[in-house]
Tab-separated table of C-alpha atoms in Angstrom:
chain	number	residue	atom	x	y	z
A	1	MET	CA	65.795	120.688	94.305
A	2	GLU	CA	67.889	124.259	93.453
A	3	GLU	CA	71.469	123.200	94.134
A	4	LEU	CA	73.112	125.352	97.185
A	5	ASN	CA	75.414	127.997	95.764
A	6	ASP	CA	78.401	127.162	98.790
A	7	VAL	CA	79.027	123.911	99.976
A	8	TRP	CA	81.228	125.833	102.316
A	9	HIS	CA	80.480	123.684	106.541
A	10	SER	CA	82.234	123.178	109.744
A	11	MET	CA	81.552	119.054	109.517
A	12	ASN	CA	85.074	117.316	110.454
A	13	ASP	CA	85.376	114.396	108.748
A	14	GLU	CA	84.039	111.565	110.733
A	15	GLU	CA	80.637	113.728	110.498
A	16	LEU	CA	80.369	114.256	106.600
A	17	MET	CA	80.757	110.638	105.889
A	18	TRP	CA	78.255	109.731	108.670
A	19	ARG	CA	76.227	112.012	106.772
A	20	ALA	CA	77.097	110.782	103.373
A	21	SER	CA	76.152	107.504	104.059
A	22	VAL	CA	72.616	108.081	105.138
A	23	VAL	CA	70.847	106.547	102.185
A	24	PRO	CA	66.400	107.493	102.007
A	25	GLN	CA	64.423	104.322	102.784
A	26	ILE	CA	61.798	105.443	100.700
A	27	LYS	CA	62.558	104.969	97.097
A	28	LYS	CA	59.780	107.727	95.720
A	29	TYR	CA	61.490	111.520	95.526
A	30	PRO	CA	59.037	113.722	96.534
A	31	PHE	CA	60.068	116.280	93.925
A	32	ASN	CA	61.039	115.489	90.549
A	33	ARG	CA	64.283	114.640	90.676
A	34	ILE	CA	66.371	114.856	87.547
A	35	PRO	CA	69.987	113.531	88.251
A	36	ARG	CA	73.026	115.286	88.034
A	37	VAL	CA	76.154	114.580	86.988
A	38	ALA	CA	79.060	115.764	90.006
A	39	PHE	CA	82.299	116.854	88.750
A	40	LEU	CA	84.811	115.725	91.261
A	41	PHE	CA	87.647	118.095	90.616
A	42	LEU	CA	91.073	117.285	92.926
A	43	THR	CA	93.742	120.084	92.501
A	44	ARG	CA	96.757	121.340	93.708
A	45	GLY	CA	95.700	124.615	93.269
A	46	GLY	CA	93.760	126.809	90.412
A	47	LEU	CA	92.632	125.716	87.935
A	48	PRO	CA	94.377	126.613	84.379
A	49	LEU	CA	91.892	125.506	82.288
A	50	ALA	CA	89.062	126.799	83.548
A	51	PRO	CA	87.661	128.764	80.646
A	52	LEU	CA	86.930	125.292	78.672
A	53	TRP	CA	85.433	124.157	81.323
A	54	GLU	CA	83.351	127.517	81.787
A	55	MET	CA	82.095	126.619	78.043
A	56	PHE	CA	81.446	123.227	78.179
A	57	PHE	CA	79.236	123.963	81.121
A	58	LYS	CA	77.584	126.789	79.501
A	59	GLY	CA	73.663	126.354	79.418
A	60	HIS	CA	72.961	122.669	81.116
A	61	LYS	CA	72.598	124.183	84.953
A	62	GLY	CA	70.381	121.806	86.911
A	63	LEU	CA	72.750	118.863	85.353
A	64	PHE	CA	75.397	119.127	87.039
A	65	SER	CA	77.190	119.914	90.340
A	66	ILE	CA	80.922	121.462	91.519
A	67	TYR	CA	83.190	119.757	94.358
A	68	ILE	CA	86.784	120.976	94.253
A	69	HIS	CA	88.942	119.958	96.774
A	70	THR	CA	92.384	121.886	96.780
A	71	SER	CA	95.590	122.096	99.491
A	72	PRO	CA	93.459	124.680	102.005
A	73	ASP	CA	96.108	127.822	101.692
A	74	PHE	CA	94.704	128.212	98.014
A	75	ASN	CA	92.793	130.950	98.650
A	76	TYR	CA	91.736	132.012	95.306
A	77	GLU	CA	87.747	132.464	95.264
A	78	PRO	CA	86.740	132.247	90.917
A	79	PRO	CA	84.015	136.243	90.314
A	80	PRO	CA	80.058	134.953	90.560
A	81	SER	CA	80.105	134.360	87.540
A	82	SER	CA	81.715	131.617	87.397
A	83	VAL	CA	80.548	127.415	87.740
A	84	PHE	CA	83.655	127.116	90.102
A	85	TYR	CA	82.211	129.573	91.835
A	86	LYS	CA	82.027	128.735	95.811
A	87	ARG	CA	82.179	124.968	95.408
A	88	ARG	CA	85.121	124.807	96.877
A	89	ILE	CA	85.447	122.206	100.764
A	90	PRO	CA	86.264	122.413	103.231
A	91	SER	CA	89.876	120.729	101.968
A	92	GLN	CA	93.511	118.693	103.747
A	93	ALA	CA	97.063	119.066	102.485
A	94	VAL	CA	97.328	115.675	99.994
A	95	GLN	CA	100.026	113.975	99.238
A	96	TRP	CA	101.025	111.820	96.126
A	97	GLY	CA	100.502	108.440	97.000
A	98	ARG	CA	100.002	108.766	100.904
A	99	SER	CA	96.157	107.647	102.582
A	100	THR	CA	95.705	111.752	102.464
A	101	MET	CA	95.120	111.292	98.747
A	102	ILE	CA	91.779	108.778	99.193
A	103	ASP	CA	90.897	111.229	102.088
A	104	ALA	CA	90.625	114.093	99.826
A	105	GLU	CA	88.660	111.656	97.378
A	106	ARG	CA	86.271	109.740	99.638
A	107	ARG	CA	85.718	113.795	101.575
A	108	LEU	CA	84.590	115.141	98.125
A	109	LEU	CA	82.463	112.235	97.100
A	110	ALA	CA	80.612	113.119	100.566
A	111	ASN	CA	80.068	115.718	99.814
A	112	ALA	CA	78.156	115.331	96.614
A	113	LEU	CA	76.592	113.233	98.682
A	114	LEU	CA	74.649	115.375	100.144
A	115	ASP	CA	72.984	116.603	97.165
A	116	ILE	CA	70.466	114.273	96.217
A	117	THR	CA	69.818	114.613	92.870
A	118	ASN	CA	73.212	113.725	92.341
A	119	GLU	CA	73.729	110.714	90.604
A	120	ARG	CA	77.579	110.046	88.855
A	121	PHE	CA	80.373	111.404	90.055
A	122	ILE	CA	83.036	111.544	87.984
A	123	LEU	CA	87.131	112.303	89.543
A	124	LEU	CA	88.990	114.841	87.459
A	125	SER	CA	92.084	116.618	87.960
A	126	GLU	CA	93.873	119.852	87.300
A	127	SER	CA	94.424	118.386	83.805
A	128	CYS	CA	91.871	117.025	82.606
A	129	ILE	CA	89.834	118.133	79.425
A	130	PRO	CA	86.661	117.069	78.460
A	131	LEU	CA	86.114	114.787	74.897
A	132	PHE	CA	82.754	115.305	74.041
A	133	ASN	CA	80.786	118.202	75.075
A	134	PHE	CA	78.386	118.506	77.941
A	135	THR	CA	74.955	116.533	76.562
A	136	THR	CA	76.931	113.286	75.343
A	137	ILE	CA	78.588	112.842	77.869
A	138	TYR	CA	75.765	113.768	80.472
A	139	THR	CA	73.794	110.878	78.441
A	140	TYR	CA	76.725	108.477	78.186
A	141	LEU	CA	76.967	108.380	82.219
A	142	THR	CA	73.686	108.481	83.806
A	143	ASN	CA	72.419	106.424	81.097
A	144	SER	CA	74.912	103.688	81.615
A	145	ASP	CA	74.211	100.505	84.411
A	146	GLN	CA	77.176	100.466	85.935
A	147	SER	CA	80.075	102.212	86.839
A	148	PHE	CA	83.800	102.753	85.373
A	149	LEU	CA	86.419	101.731	88.037
A	150	GLY	CA	89.020	99.562	86.762
A	151	SER	CA	89.472	96.217	88.910
A	152	PHE	CA	92.163	93.808	87.862
A	153	ASP	CA	94.498	91.561	89.100
A	154	ASP	CA	98.356	92.830	88.009
A	155	PRO	CA	100.584	89.801	89.127
A	156	ARG	CA	103.485	91.504	88.757
A	157	LYS	CA	106.296	93.387	91.538
A	158	ILE	CA	103.707	96.584	90.989
A	159	GLY	CA	100.379	94.710	91.418
A	160	ARG	CA	100.902	91.462	93.848
A	161	GLY	CA	104.447	92.244	94.663
A	162	ARG	CA	102.541	95.548	96.621
A	163	TYR	CA	100.303	92.965	98.728
A	164	ASN	CA	101.274	93.293	102.524
A	165	LYS	CA	100.670	90.233	104.809
A	166	ARG	CA	99.518	91.936	107.067
A	167	MET	CA	96.235	93.305	105.926
A	168	TYR	CA	95.459	89.514	106.040
A	169	PRO	CA	92.932	87.608	107.224
A	170	ASN	CA	90.129	91.128	106.103
A	171	ILE	CA	91.968	91.438	102.840
A	172	THR	CA	93.637	88.494	101.161
A	173	LEU	CA	95.871	88.327	98.058
A	174	PHE	CA	92.756	86.852	96.196
A	175	ASP	CA	91.499	90.363	96.622
A	176	TRP	CA	94.040	92.242	96.058
A	177	ARG	CA	93.919	94.603	92.798
A	178	LYS	CA	95.045	97.813	91.378
A	179	GLY	CA	93.533	100.381	88.777
A	180	SER	CA	93.202	103.747	88.210
A	181	GLN	CA	92.328	106.679	90.327
A	182	TRP	CA	90.075	108.629	88.174
A	183	PHE	CA	87.074	106.709	88.901
A	184	GLU	CA	83.733	107.535	87.015
A	185	ILE	CA	81.141	105.381	89.863
A	186	HIS	CA	77.392	106.156	90.319
A	187	ARG	CA	75.442	107.190	93.638
A	188	GLU	CA	75.136	103.159	94.757
A	189	LEU	CA	79.102	102.832	95.006
A	190	ALA	CA	79.866	106.021	96.168
A	191	VAL	CA	77.814	105.382	99.037
A	192	LYS	CA	79.262	102.121	99.970
A	193	ILE	CA	82.399	103.639	99.524
A	194	VAL	CA	82.115	107.113	101.680
A	195	SER	CA	80.795	104.516	104.596
A	196	ASP	CA	83.810	101.768	103.817
A	197	VAL	CA	84.944	101.989	107.581
A	198	LEU	CA	86.338	97.441	107.356
A	199	TYR	CA	88.501	98.202	104.633
A	200	TYR	CA	90.250	101.836	104.879
A	201	PRO	CA	92.132	101.616	108.020
A	202	VAL	CA	93.808	98.432	107.354
A	203	PHE	CA	94.633	100.087	103.882
A	204	LYS	CA	96.158	103.009	105.648
A	205	ASN	CA	97.890	101.343	108.130
A	206	TYR	CA	99.938	98.018	105.822
A	207	CYS	CA	99.781	100.242	102.219
A	208	VAL	CA	102.429	102.318	102.576
A	209	PRO	CA	104.870	103.469	99.648
A	210	PRO	CA	105.741	101.953	97.307
A	211	CYS	CA	102.393	100.326	97.625
A	212	TYR	CA	100.310	103.284	96.868
A	213	MET	CA	96.589	103.575	98.226
A	214	ASP	CA	94.983	105.703	95.680
A	215	GLU	CA	96.277	102.708	93.358
A	216	HIS	CA	94.580	99.849	94.870
A	217	TYR	CA	92.908	100.736	97.780
A	218	LEU	CA	88.991	101.822	95.451
A	219	PRO	CA	89.874	98.962	92.909
A	220	THR	CA	90.645	95.940	95.705
A	221	LEU	CA	87.270	97.803	98.074
A	222	VAL	CA	84.752	97.672	94.991
A	223	ASN	CA	86.371	93.413	93.748
A	224	LYS	CA	85.734	92.670	97.738
A	225	VAL	CA	81.885	94.438	98.509
A	226	CYS	CA	80.360	94.903	94.824
A	227	PRO	CA	81.906	93.015	91.729
A	228	GLY	CA	79.606	93.250	89.628
A	229	LEU	CA	78.566	97.116	90.223
A	230	THR	CA	81.457	98.785	87.761
A	231	SER	CA	82.286	97.583	84.424
A	232	ASN	CA	86.493	97.559	85.080
A	233	ARG	CA	87.171	100.297	82.301
A	234	SER	CA	88.453	104.124	83.357
A	235	VAL	CA	86.477	106.533	80.677
A	236	THR	CA	89.682	108.572	81.660
A	237	TRP	CA	92.106	108.485	79.146
A	238	VAL	CA	95.775	109.366	79.475
A	239	ASP	CA	99.213	108.233	77.667
A	240	TRP	CA	101.614	105.671	79.353
A	241	SER	CA	103.334	104.794	75.725
A	242	ALA	CA	107.102	106.725	77.670
A	243	GLY	CA	106.643	104.683	80.442
A	244	GLY	CA	107.961	105.476	84.006
A	245	SER	CA	105.881	106.236	87.206
A	246	HIS	CA	103.460	109.480	85.520
A	247	PRO	CA	102.031	109.611	82.211
A	248	MET	CA	102.611	112.028	79.106
A	249	THR	CA	102.164	115.448	79.271
A	250	PHE	CA	100.873	117.288	76.869
A	251	LEU	CA	101.406	120.590	75.831
A	252	LYS	CA	100.764	123.747	73.370
A	253	LYS	CA	102.497	122.683	70.565
A	254	ASP	CA	100.977	118.795	70.848
A	255	VAL	CA	97.089	120.305	70.829
A	256	THR	CA	96.186	120.422	67.306
A	257	GLU	CA	92.291	119.405	65.638
A	258	GLU	CA	93.928	116.307	63.484
A	259	PHE	CA	95.783	114.914	67.364
A	260	LEU	CA	92.585	115.965	69.303
A	261	ARG	CA	90.428	113.656	67.099
A	262	SER	CA	92.649	110.267	68.059
A	263	VAL	CA	92.411	110.702	71.186
A	264	GLY	CA	91.168	107.491	72.902
A	265	SER	CA	89.836	107.045	69.632
A	266	GLU	CA	91.535	103.788	69.335
A	267	LEU	CA	89.650	101.445	71.104
A	268	ASN	CA	85.999	99.446	71.001
A	269	CYS	CA	84.756	98.582	74.242
A	270	SER	CA	81.804	97.351	76.194
A	271	TYR	CA	78.404	99.429	77.852
A	272	ASN	CA	75.570	98.590	78.995
A	273	GLY	CA	76.247	95.242	76.970
A	274	LYS	CA	76.895	96.293	73.809
A	275	MET	CA	79.814	96.717	71.548
A	276	SER	CA	80.168	101.425	71.794
A	277	SER	CA	82.754	102.833	70.089
A	278	ILE	CA	83.083	105.624	72.360
A	279	CYS	CA	85.208	104.220	75.355
A	280	PHE	CA	86.512	108.231	77.129
A	281	LEU	CA	84.792	110.479	77.504
A	282	PHE	CA	87.299	112.505	79.423
A	283	GLY	CA	91.695	113.250	78.402
A	284	ARG	CA	94.998	114.191	80.297
A	285	LYS	CA	97.345	115.644	81.219
A	286	PHE	CA	97.476	118.203	79.849
A	287	HIS	CA	99.006	121.351	80.564
A	288	PRO	CA	98.293	125.085	80.832
A	289	SER	CA	99.618	125.981	77.947
A	290	THR	CA	97.137	124.156	75.579
A	291	LEU	CA	94.487	125.903	77.526
A	292	GLN	CA	94.738	128.544	73.839
A	293	PRO	CA	95.038	125.982	70.992
A	294	LEU	CA	92.143	123.669	73.008
A	295	LEU	CA	89.527	126.509	73.357
A	296	ARG	CA	90.047	127.351	69.873
A	297	ILE	CA	89.738	124.269	68.506
A	298	ALA	CA	87.130	122.833	71.171
A	299	PRO	CA	83.924	124.601	69.734
A	300	LYS	CA	84.226	123.346	66.108
A	301	LEU	CA	85.589	119.609	67.002
A	302	LEU	CA	83.705	119.532	70.707
A	303	GLY	CA	80.218	121.313	70.049
A	304	PHE	CA	79.872	123.272	72.839
A	305	GLY	CA	81.330	127.101	73.189
């Protein structure tokens, strides 16, 4: 089944979510379905690390799809030779910490769900990089029996303290969860997210700063409707060691072979019921200035290009 080159359309969000929520009732596919990983880029503008991603994707056509949600006034189109050519979806303005952020994530998921071959869905930003080659990441995700989305009970003011009692009875404090915005999920969970018309309006009305929907909506939704579908961790590594409300941003001077070897390597985690030394597949936040050292180091260290 061939991927459409252009993902642009004229549907509004309501129609898009409805179409994306439709699930075939006949389980056997009438064609040879090779599962794809959908890479969902949520950006403010361009993709400054695109050359690294081009190197990462090269030679794997048919195993991945790309969808880009960007500022609606950003009109740059990469050349036809690029994997990012005509992969921009109809987008709307996004504000950090607001419901528009979740709208954009749901929009990305819904557009990707329209392609029945997409099986896994990873949310990325313009500052994300792959930590392994394509084959390693593809195999890890398509062979996983769970999604990767953090959902935990945080008793602190920045966790339970953000719960609004007006969410009751649809959402109780017992239901309330927190987690990273950067998810990786399988198709079954993606359908549940775009199909939600019960909990999303409650969050939109009552989770406003200092409650941030991107930290609470999906973790709470998963806890409510399908807690067994996720491994309760993220596959995207970030460095919070500096403290504050945003993780550390890495600059050109930070990117060395030794640094990249160390990224996310300090942990063991559960994968399909067994312990694994591979826990993180992607890393962020990498400044545009890191592109050149990444292009120099990646082919040897990460095994692509």
